[in-house]
PDB file of C-alpha atoms in Angstrom:
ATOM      1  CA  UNK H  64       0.000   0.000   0.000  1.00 90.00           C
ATOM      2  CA  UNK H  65       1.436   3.377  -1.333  1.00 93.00           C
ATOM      3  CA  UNK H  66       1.456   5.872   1.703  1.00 97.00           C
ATOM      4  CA  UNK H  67       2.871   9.306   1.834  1.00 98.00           C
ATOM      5  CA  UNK H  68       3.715  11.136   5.255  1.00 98.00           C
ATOM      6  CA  UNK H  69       4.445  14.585   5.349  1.00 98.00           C
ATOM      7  CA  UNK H  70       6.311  16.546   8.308  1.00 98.00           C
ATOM      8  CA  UNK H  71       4.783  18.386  11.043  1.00 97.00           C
ATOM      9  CA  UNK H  72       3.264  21.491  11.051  1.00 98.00           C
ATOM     10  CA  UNK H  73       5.279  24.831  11.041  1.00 98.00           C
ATOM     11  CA  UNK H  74       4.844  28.302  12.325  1.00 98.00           C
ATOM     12  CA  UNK H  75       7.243  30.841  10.115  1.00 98.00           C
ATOM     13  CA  UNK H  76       8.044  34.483  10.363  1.00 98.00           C
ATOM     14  CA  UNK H  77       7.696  36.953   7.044  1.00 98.00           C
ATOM     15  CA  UNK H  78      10.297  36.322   4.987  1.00 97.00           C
ATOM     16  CA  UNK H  79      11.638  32.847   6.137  1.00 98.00           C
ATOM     17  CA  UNK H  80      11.859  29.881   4.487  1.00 98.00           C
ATOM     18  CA  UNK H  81       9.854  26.485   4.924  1.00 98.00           C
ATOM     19  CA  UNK H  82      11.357  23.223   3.283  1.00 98.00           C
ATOM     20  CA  UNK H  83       8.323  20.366   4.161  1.00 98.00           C
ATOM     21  CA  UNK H  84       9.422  16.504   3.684  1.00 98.00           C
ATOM     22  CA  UNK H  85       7.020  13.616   2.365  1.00 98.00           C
ATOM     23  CA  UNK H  86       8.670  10.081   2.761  1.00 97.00           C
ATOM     24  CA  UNK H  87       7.046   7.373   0.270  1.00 97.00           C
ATOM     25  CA  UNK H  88       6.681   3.889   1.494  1.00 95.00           C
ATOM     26  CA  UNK H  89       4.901   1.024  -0.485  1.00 93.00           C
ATOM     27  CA  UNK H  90       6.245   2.314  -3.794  1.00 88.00           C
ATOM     28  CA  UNK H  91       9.089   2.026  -5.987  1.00 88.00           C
ATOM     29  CA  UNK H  92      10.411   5.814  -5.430  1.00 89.00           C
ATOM     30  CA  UNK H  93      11.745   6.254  -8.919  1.00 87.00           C
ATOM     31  CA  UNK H  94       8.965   4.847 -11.098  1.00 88.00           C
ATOM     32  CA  UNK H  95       6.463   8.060  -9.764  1.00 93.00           C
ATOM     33  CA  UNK H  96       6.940  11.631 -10.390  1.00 95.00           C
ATOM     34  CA  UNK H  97       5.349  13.932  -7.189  1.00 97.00           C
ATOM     35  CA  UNK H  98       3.504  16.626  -7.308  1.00 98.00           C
ATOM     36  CA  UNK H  99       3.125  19.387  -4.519  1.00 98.00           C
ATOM     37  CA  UNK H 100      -0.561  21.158  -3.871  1.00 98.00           C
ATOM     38  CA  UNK H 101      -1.246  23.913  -1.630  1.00 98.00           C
ATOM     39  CA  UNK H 102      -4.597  24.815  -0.085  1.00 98.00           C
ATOM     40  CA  UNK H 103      -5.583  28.081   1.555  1.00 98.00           C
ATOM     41  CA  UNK H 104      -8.110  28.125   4.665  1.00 97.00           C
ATOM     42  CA  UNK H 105     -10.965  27.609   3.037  1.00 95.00           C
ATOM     43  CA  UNK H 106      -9.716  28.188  -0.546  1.00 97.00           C
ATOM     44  CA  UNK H 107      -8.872  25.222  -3.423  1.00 98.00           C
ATOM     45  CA  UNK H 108      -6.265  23.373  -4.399  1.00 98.00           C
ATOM     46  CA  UNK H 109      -3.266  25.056  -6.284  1.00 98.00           C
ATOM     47  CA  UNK H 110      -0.683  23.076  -7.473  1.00 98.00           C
ATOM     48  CA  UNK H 111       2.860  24.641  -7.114  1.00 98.00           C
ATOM     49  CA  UNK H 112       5.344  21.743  -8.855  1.00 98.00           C
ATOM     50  CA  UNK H 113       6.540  18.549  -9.229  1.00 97.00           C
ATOM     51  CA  UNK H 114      10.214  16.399  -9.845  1.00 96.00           C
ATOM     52  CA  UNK H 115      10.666  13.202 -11.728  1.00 94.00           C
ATOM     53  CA  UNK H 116      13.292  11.767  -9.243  1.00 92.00           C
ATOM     54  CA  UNK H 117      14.299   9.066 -12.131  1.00 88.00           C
ATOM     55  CA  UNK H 118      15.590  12.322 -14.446  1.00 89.00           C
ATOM     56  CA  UNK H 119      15.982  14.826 -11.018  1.00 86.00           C
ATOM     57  CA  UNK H 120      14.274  16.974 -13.117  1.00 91.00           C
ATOM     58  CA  UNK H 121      11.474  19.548 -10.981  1.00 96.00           C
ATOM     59  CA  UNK H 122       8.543  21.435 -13.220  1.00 96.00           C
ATOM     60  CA  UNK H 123       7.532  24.582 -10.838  1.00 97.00           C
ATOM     61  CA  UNK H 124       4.127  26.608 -11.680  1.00 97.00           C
ATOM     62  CA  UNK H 125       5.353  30.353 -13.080  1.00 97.00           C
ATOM     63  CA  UNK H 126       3.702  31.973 -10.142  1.00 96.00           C
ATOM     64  CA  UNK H 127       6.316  30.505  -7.534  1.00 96.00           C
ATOM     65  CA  UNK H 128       8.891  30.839  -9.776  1.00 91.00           C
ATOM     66  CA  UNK H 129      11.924  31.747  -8.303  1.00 94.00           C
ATOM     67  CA  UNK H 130      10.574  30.908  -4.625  1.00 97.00           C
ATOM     68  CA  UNK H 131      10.095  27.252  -4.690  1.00 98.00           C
ATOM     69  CA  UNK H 132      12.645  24.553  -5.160  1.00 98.00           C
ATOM     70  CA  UNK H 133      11.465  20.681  -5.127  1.00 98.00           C
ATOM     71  CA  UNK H 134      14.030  18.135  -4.641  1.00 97.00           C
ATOM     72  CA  UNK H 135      13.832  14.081  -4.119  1.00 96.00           C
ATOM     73  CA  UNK H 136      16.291  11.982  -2.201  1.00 94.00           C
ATOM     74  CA  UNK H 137      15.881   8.055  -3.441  1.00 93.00           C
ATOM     75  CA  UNK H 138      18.344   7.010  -1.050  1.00 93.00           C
ATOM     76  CA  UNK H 139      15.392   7.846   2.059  1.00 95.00           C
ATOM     77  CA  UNK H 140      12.623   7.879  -0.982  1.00 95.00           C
ATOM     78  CA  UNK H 141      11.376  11.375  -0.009  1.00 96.00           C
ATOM     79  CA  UNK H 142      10.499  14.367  -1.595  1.00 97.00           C
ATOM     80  CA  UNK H 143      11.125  17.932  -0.492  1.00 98.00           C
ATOM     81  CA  UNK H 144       9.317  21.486  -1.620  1.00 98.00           C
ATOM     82  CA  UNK H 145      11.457  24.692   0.035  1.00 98.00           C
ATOM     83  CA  UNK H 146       9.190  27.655  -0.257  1.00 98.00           C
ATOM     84  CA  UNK H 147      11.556  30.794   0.472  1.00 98.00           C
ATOM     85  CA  UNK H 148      10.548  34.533   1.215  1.00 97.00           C
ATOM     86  CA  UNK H 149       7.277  33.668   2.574  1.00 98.00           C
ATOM     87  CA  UNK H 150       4.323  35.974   2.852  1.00 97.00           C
ATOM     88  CA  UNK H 151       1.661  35.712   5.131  1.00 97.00           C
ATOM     89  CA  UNK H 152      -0.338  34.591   1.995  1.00 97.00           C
ATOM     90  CA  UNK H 153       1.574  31.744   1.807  1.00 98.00           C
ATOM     91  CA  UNK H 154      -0.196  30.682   4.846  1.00 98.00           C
ATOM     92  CA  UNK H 155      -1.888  27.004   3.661  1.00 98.00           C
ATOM     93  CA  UNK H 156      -1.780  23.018   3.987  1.00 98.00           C
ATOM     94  CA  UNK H 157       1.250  21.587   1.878  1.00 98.00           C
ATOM     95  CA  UNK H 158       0.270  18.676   0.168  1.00 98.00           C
ATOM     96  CA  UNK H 159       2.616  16.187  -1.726  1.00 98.00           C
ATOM     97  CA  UNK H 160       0.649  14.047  -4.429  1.00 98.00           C
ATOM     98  CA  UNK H 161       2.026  10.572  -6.083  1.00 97.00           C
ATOM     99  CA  UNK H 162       1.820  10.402  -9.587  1.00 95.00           C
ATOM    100  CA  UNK H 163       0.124   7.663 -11.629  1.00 88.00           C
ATOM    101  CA  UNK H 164       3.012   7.274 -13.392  1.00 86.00           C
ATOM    102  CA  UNK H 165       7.037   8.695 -13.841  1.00 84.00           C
ATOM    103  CA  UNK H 166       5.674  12.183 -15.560  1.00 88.00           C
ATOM    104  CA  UNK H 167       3.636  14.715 -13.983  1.00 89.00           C
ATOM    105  CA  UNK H 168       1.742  14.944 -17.088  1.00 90.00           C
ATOM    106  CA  UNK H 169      -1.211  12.813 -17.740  1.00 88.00           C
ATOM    107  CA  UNK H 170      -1.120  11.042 -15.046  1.00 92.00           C
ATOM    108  CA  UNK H 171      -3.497  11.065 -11.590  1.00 96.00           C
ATOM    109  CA  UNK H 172      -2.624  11.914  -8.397  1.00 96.00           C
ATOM    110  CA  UNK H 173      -2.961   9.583  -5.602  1.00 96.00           C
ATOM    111  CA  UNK H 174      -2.186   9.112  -2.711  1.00 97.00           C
ATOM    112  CA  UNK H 175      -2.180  12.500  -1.195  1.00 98.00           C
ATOM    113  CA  UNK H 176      -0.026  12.972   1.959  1.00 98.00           C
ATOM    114  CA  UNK H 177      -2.240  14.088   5.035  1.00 98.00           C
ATOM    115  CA  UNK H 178      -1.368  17.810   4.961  1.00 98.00           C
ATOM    116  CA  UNK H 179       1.163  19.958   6.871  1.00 98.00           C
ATOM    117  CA  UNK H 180      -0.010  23.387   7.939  1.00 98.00           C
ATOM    118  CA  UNK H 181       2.416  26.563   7.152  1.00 98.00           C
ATOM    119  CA  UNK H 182       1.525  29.194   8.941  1.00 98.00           C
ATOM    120  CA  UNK H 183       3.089  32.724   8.240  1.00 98.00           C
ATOM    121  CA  UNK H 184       3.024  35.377  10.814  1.00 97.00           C
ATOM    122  CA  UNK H 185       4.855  37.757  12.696  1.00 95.00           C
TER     123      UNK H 185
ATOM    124  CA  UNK U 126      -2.638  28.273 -18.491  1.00 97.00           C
ATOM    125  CA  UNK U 127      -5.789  26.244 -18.569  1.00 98.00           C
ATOM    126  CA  UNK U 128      -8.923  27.061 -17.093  1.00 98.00           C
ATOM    127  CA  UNK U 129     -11.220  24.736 -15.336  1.00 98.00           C
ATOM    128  CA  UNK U 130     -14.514  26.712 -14.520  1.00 98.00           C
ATOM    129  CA  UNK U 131     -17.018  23.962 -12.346  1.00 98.00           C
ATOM    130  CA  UNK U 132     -20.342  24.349 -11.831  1.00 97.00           C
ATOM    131  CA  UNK U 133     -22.686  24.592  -9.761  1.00 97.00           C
ATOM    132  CA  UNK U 134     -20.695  25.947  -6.662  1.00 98.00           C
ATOM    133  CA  UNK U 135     -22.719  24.137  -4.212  1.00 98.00           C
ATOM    134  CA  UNK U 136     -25.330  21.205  -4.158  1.00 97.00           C
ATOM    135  CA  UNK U 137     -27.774  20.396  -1.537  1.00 97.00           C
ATOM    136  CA  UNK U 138     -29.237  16.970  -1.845  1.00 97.00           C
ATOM    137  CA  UNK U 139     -31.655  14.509  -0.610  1.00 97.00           C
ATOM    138  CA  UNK U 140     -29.528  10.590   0.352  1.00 97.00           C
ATOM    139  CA  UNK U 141     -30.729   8.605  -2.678  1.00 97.00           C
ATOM    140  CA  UNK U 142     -31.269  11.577  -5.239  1.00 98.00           C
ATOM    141  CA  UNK U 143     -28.669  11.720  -8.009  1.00 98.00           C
ATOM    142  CA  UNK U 144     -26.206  14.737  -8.268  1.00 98.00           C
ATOM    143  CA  UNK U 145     -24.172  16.282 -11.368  1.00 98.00           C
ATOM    144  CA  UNK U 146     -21.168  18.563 -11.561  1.00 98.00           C
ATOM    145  CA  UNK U 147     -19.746  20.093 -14.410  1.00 98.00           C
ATOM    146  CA  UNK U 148     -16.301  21.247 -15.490  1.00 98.00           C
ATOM    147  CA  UNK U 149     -15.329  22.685 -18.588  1.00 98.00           C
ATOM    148  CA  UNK U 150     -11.907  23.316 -19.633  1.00 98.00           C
ATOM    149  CA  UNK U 151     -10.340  26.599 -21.532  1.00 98.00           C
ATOM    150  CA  UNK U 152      -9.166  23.811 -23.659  1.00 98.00           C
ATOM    151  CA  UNK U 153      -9.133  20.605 -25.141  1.00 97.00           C
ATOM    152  CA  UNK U 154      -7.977  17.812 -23.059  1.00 97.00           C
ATOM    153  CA  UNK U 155      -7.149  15.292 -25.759  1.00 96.00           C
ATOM    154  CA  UNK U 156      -3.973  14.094 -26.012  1.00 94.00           C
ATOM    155  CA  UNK U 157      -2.724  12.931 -29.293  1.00 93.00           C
ATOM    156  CA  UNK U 158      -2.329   9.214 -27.793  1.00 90.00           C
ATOM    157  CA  UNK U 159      -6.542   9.531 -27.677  1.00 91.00           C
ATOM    158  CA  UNK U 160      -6.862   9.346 -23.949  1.00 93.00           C
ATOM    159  CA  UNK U 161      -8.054  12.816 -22.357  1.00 96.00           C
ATOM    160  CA  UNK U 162      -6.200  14.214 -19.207  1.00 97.00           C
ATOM    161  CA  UNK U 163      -9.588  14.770 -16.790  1.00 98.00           C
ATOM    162  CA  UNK U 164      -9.558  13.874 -12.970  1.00 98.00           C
ATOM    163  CA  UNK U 165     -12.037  14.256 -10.523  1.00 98.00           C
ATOM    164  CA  UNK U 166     -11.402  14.221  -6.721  1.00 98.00           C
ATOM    165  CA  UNK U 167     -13.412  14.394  -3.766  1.00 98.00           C
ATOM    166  CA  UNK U 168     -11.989  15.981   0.024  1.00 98.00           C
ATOM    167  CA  UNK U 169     -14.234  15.203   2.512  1.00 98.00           C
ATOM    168  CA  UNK U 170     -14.601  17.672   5.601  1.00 97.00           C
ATOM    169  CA  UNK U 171     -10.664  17.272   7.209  1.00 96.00           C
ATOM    170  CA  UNK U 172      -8.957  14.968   4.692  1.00 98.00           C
ATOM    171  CA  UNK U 173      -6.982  15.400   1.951  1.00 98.00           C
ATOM    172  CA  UNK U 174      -8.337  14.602  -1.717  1.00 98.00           C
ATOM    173  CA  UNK U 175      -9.113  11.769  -2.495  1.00 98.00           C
ATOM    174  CA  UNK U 176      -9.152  10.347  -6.395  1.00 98.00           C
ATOM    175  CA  UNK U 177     -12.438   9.023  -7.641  1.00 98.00           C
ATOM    176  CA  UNK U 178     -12.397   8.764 -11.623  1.00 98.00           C
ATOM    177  CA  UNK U 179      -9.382   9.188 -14.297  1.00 97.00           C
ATOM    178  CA  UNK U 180      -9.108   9.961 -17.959  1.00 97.00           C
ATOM    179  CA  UNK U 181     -12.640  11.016 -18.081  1.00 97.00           C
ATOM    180  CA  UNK U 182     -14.696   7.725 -16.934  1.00 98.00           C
ATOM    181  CA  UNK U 183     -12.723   5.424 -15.160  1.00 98.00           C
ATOM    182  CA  UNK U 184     -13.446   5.024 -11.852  1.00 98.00           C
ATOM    183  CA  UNK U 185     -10.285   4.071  -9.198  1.00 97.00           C
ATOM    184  CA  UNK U 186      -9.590   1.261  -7.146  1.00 96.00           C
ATOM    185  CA  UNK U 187     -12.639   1.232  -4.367  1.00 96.00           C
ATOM    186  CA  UNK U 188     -14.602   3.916  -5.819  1.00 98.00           C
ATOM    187  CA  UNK U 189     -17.947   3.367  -5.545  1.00 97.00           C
ATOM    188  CA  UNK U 190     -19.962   2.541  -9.263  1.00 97.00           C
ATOM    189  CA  UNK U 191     -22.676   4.964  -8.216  1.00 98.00           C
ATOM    190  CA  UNK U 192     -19.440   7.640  -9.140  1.00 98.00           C
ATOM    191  CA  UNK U 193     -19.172   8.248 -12.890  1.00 98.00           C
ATOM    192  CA  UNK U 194     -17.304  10.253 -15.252  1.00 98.00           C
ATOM    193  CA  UNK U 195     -18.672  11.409 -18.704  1.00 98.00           C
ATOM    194  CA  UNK U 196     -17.364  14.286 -21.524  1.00 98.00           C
ATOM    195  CA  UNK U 197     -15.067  14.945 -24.006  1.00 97.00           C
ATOM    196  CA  UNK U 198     -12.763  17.920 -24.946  1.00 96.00           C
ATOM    197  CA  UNK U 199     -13.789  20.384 -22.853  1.00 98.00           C
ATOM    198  CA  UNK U 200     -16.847  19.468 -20.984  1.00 98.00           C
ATOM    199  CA  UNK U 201     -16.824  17.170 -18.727  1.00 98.00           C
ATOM    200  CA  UNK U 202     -19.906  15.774 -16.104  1.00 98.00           C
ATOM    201  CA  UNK U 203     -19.603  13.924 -12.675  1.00 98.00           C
ATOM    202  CA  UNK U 204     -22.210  12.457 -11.435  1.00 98.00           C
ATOM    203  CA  UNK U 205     -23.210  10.682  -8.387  1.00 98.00           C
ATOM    204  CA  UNK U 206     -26.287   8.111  -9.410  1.00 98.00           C
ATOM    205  CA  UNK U 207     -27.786   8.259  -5.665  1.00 98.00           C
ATOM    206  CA  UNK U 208     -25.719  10.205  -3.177  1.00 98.00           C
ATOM    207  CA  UNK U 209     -24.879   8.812   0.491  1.00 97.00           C
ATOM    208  CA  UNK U 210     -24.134  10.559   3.053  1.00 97.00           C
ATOM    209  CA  UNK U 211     -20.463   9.988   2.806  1.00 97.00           C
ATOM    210  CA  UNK U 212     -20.391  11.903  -0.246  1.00 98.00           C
ATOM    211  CA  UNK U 213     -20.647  14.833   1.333  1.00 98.00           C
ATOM    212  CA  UNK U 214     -17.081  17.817   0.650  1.00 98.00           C
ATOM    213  CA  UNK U 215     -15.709  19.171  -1.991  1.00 98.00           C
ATOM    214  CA  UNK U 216     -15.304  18.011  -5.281  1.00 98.00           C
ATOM    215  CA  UNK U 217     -12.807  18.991  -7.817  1.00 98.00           C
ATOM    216  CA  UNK U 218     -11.546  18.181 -11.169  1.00 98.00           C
ATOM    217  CA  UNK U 219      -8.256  18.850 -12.438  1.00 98.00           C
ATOM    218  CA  UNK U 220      -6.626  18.448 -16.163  1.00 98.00           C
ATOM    219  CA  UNK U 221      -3.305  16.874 -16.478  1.00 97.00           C
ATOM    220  CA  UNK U 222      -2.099  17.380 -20.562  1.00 96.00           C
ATOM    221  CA  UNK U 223      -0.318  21.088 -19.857  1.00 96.00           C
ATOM    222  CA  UNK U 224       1.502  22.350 -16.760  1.00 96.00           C
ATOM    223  CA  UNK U 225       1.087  23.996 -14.690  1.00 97.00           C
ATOM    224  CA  UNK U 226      -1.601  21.232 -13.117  1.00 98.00           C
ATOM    225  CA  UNK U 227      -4.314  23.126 -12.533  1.00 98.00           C
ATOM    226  CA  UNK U 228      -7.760  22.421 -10.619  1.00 98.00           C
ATOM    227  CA  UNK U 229     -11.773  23.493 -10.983  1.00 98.00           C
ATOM    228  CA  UNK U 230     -12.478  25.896  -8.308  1.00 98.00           C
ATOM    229  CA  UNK U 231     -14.899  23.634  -6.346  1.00 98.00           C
ATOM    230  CA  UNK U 232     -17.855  22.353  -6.174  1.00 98.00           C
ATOM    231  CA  UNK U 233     -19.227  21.412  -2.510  1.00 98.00           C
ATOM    232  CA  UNK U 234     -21.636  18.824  -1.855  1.00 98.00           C
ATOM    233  CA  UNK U 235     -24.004  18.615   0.842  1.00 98.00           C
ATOM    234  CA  UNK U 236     -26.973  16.269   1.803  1.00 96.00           C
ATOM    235  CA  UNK U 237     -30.191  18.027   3.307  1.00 93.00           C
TER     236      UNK U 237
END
């Protein structure tokens, strides 16, 4: 059984950085790409980007260009999104996302990790 | 980037009356391999999503067959045959054939 976990939730100041894990079990690590969706209270589901950890290569949505990096270790089969200069906008729950398949493209996303709450305040 | 505009925003229903959703796309979800790149996921109050139906009409491993999936190109229909009350949150769809990924704005279900 696939499972994602995600790390615990974080409190950040204005202008810090967040880097949130998600460790895959059940599933060979390099045969999925990942995908990372945020969610504001009460708002839907963006997604921000995605790596292929067989190519290393990360796709990042324009808008968090820049801000966002998304890495993948095989070695502890976990994925990593760093969100950097954070706003108090940026205040959401950071989901990770399996892949049906090794591309982000055309492929569904399940499982979803369960969530890890950034909050961003002074 | 492409637009996913769902309707209606929220449905009210009666356990055991059927339910429909709609999401149409800013563009054509075809791929040139013939399969087209719709999803459709459901988060229930406190969860995270939850995939019910891929590539249009196929339903996932466990999901219920009063879940279906119907369109083509840019319209696209979900529909819940006779809805329980453990249908009840948010559904969304989401195309997969151009990133960035991007997701219908919502459509939440409730049962009266």
């Amino acid at each position: 059984q696939v499972q994602l976990v995600q790390s615990g939730a974080e409190v950040k100041k204005p202008g810090s950085s967040v880097k949130v894990s998600c460790k895959a079990s059940g599933v060979t690590f390099n045969s999925n790409a990942f995908s990372w969706v945020r969610q504001a209270p009460g708002q839907g589901l963006e997604w921000m980007g995605g790596i292929i950890p067989m190519f290393g290569t990360a796709s990042y949505a324009q808008k968090f260009q820049g801000r966002v990096t998304i890495t993948a270790d095989e070695l502890s089969t976990t994925a990593y999104m760093e969100l950097s200069s954070l706003k108090s906008e940026d205040t959401a729950v950071y989901y990770c996302a399996r892949a049906g398949g090794y591309h982000l493209l055309l492929n569904w996303l399940d499982p979803w990790g369960q969530g890890t709450l950034v909050t961003v305040s002074s | 980037d492409i637009v996913l505009t769902q309707t209606p925003l929220s449905l009210s229903v009666t356990p055991g009356q059927p339910a429909s959703i709609s999401c149409k796309s800013s563009q054509s979800l075809l791929h040139v391999d013939g399969k087209t790149s719709l999803y459709w996921y459901l988060q229930k109050p406190g969860q995270s999503p939850q995939l019910l139906i891929y590539e249009v009409s196929s339903r996932f491993s466990g999901v219920p067959d009063r879940f279906s999936g119907s369109g083509s190109g840019t319209d696209f229909t979900l529909k819940i045959s006779r809805v329980e009350a453990e249908d009840v949150g948010v559904y969304y769809c989401m195309q997969g054939i151009h990133l960035p990924l991007t997701f219908g704005g919502g459509t939440k279900v409730e049962i009266k």
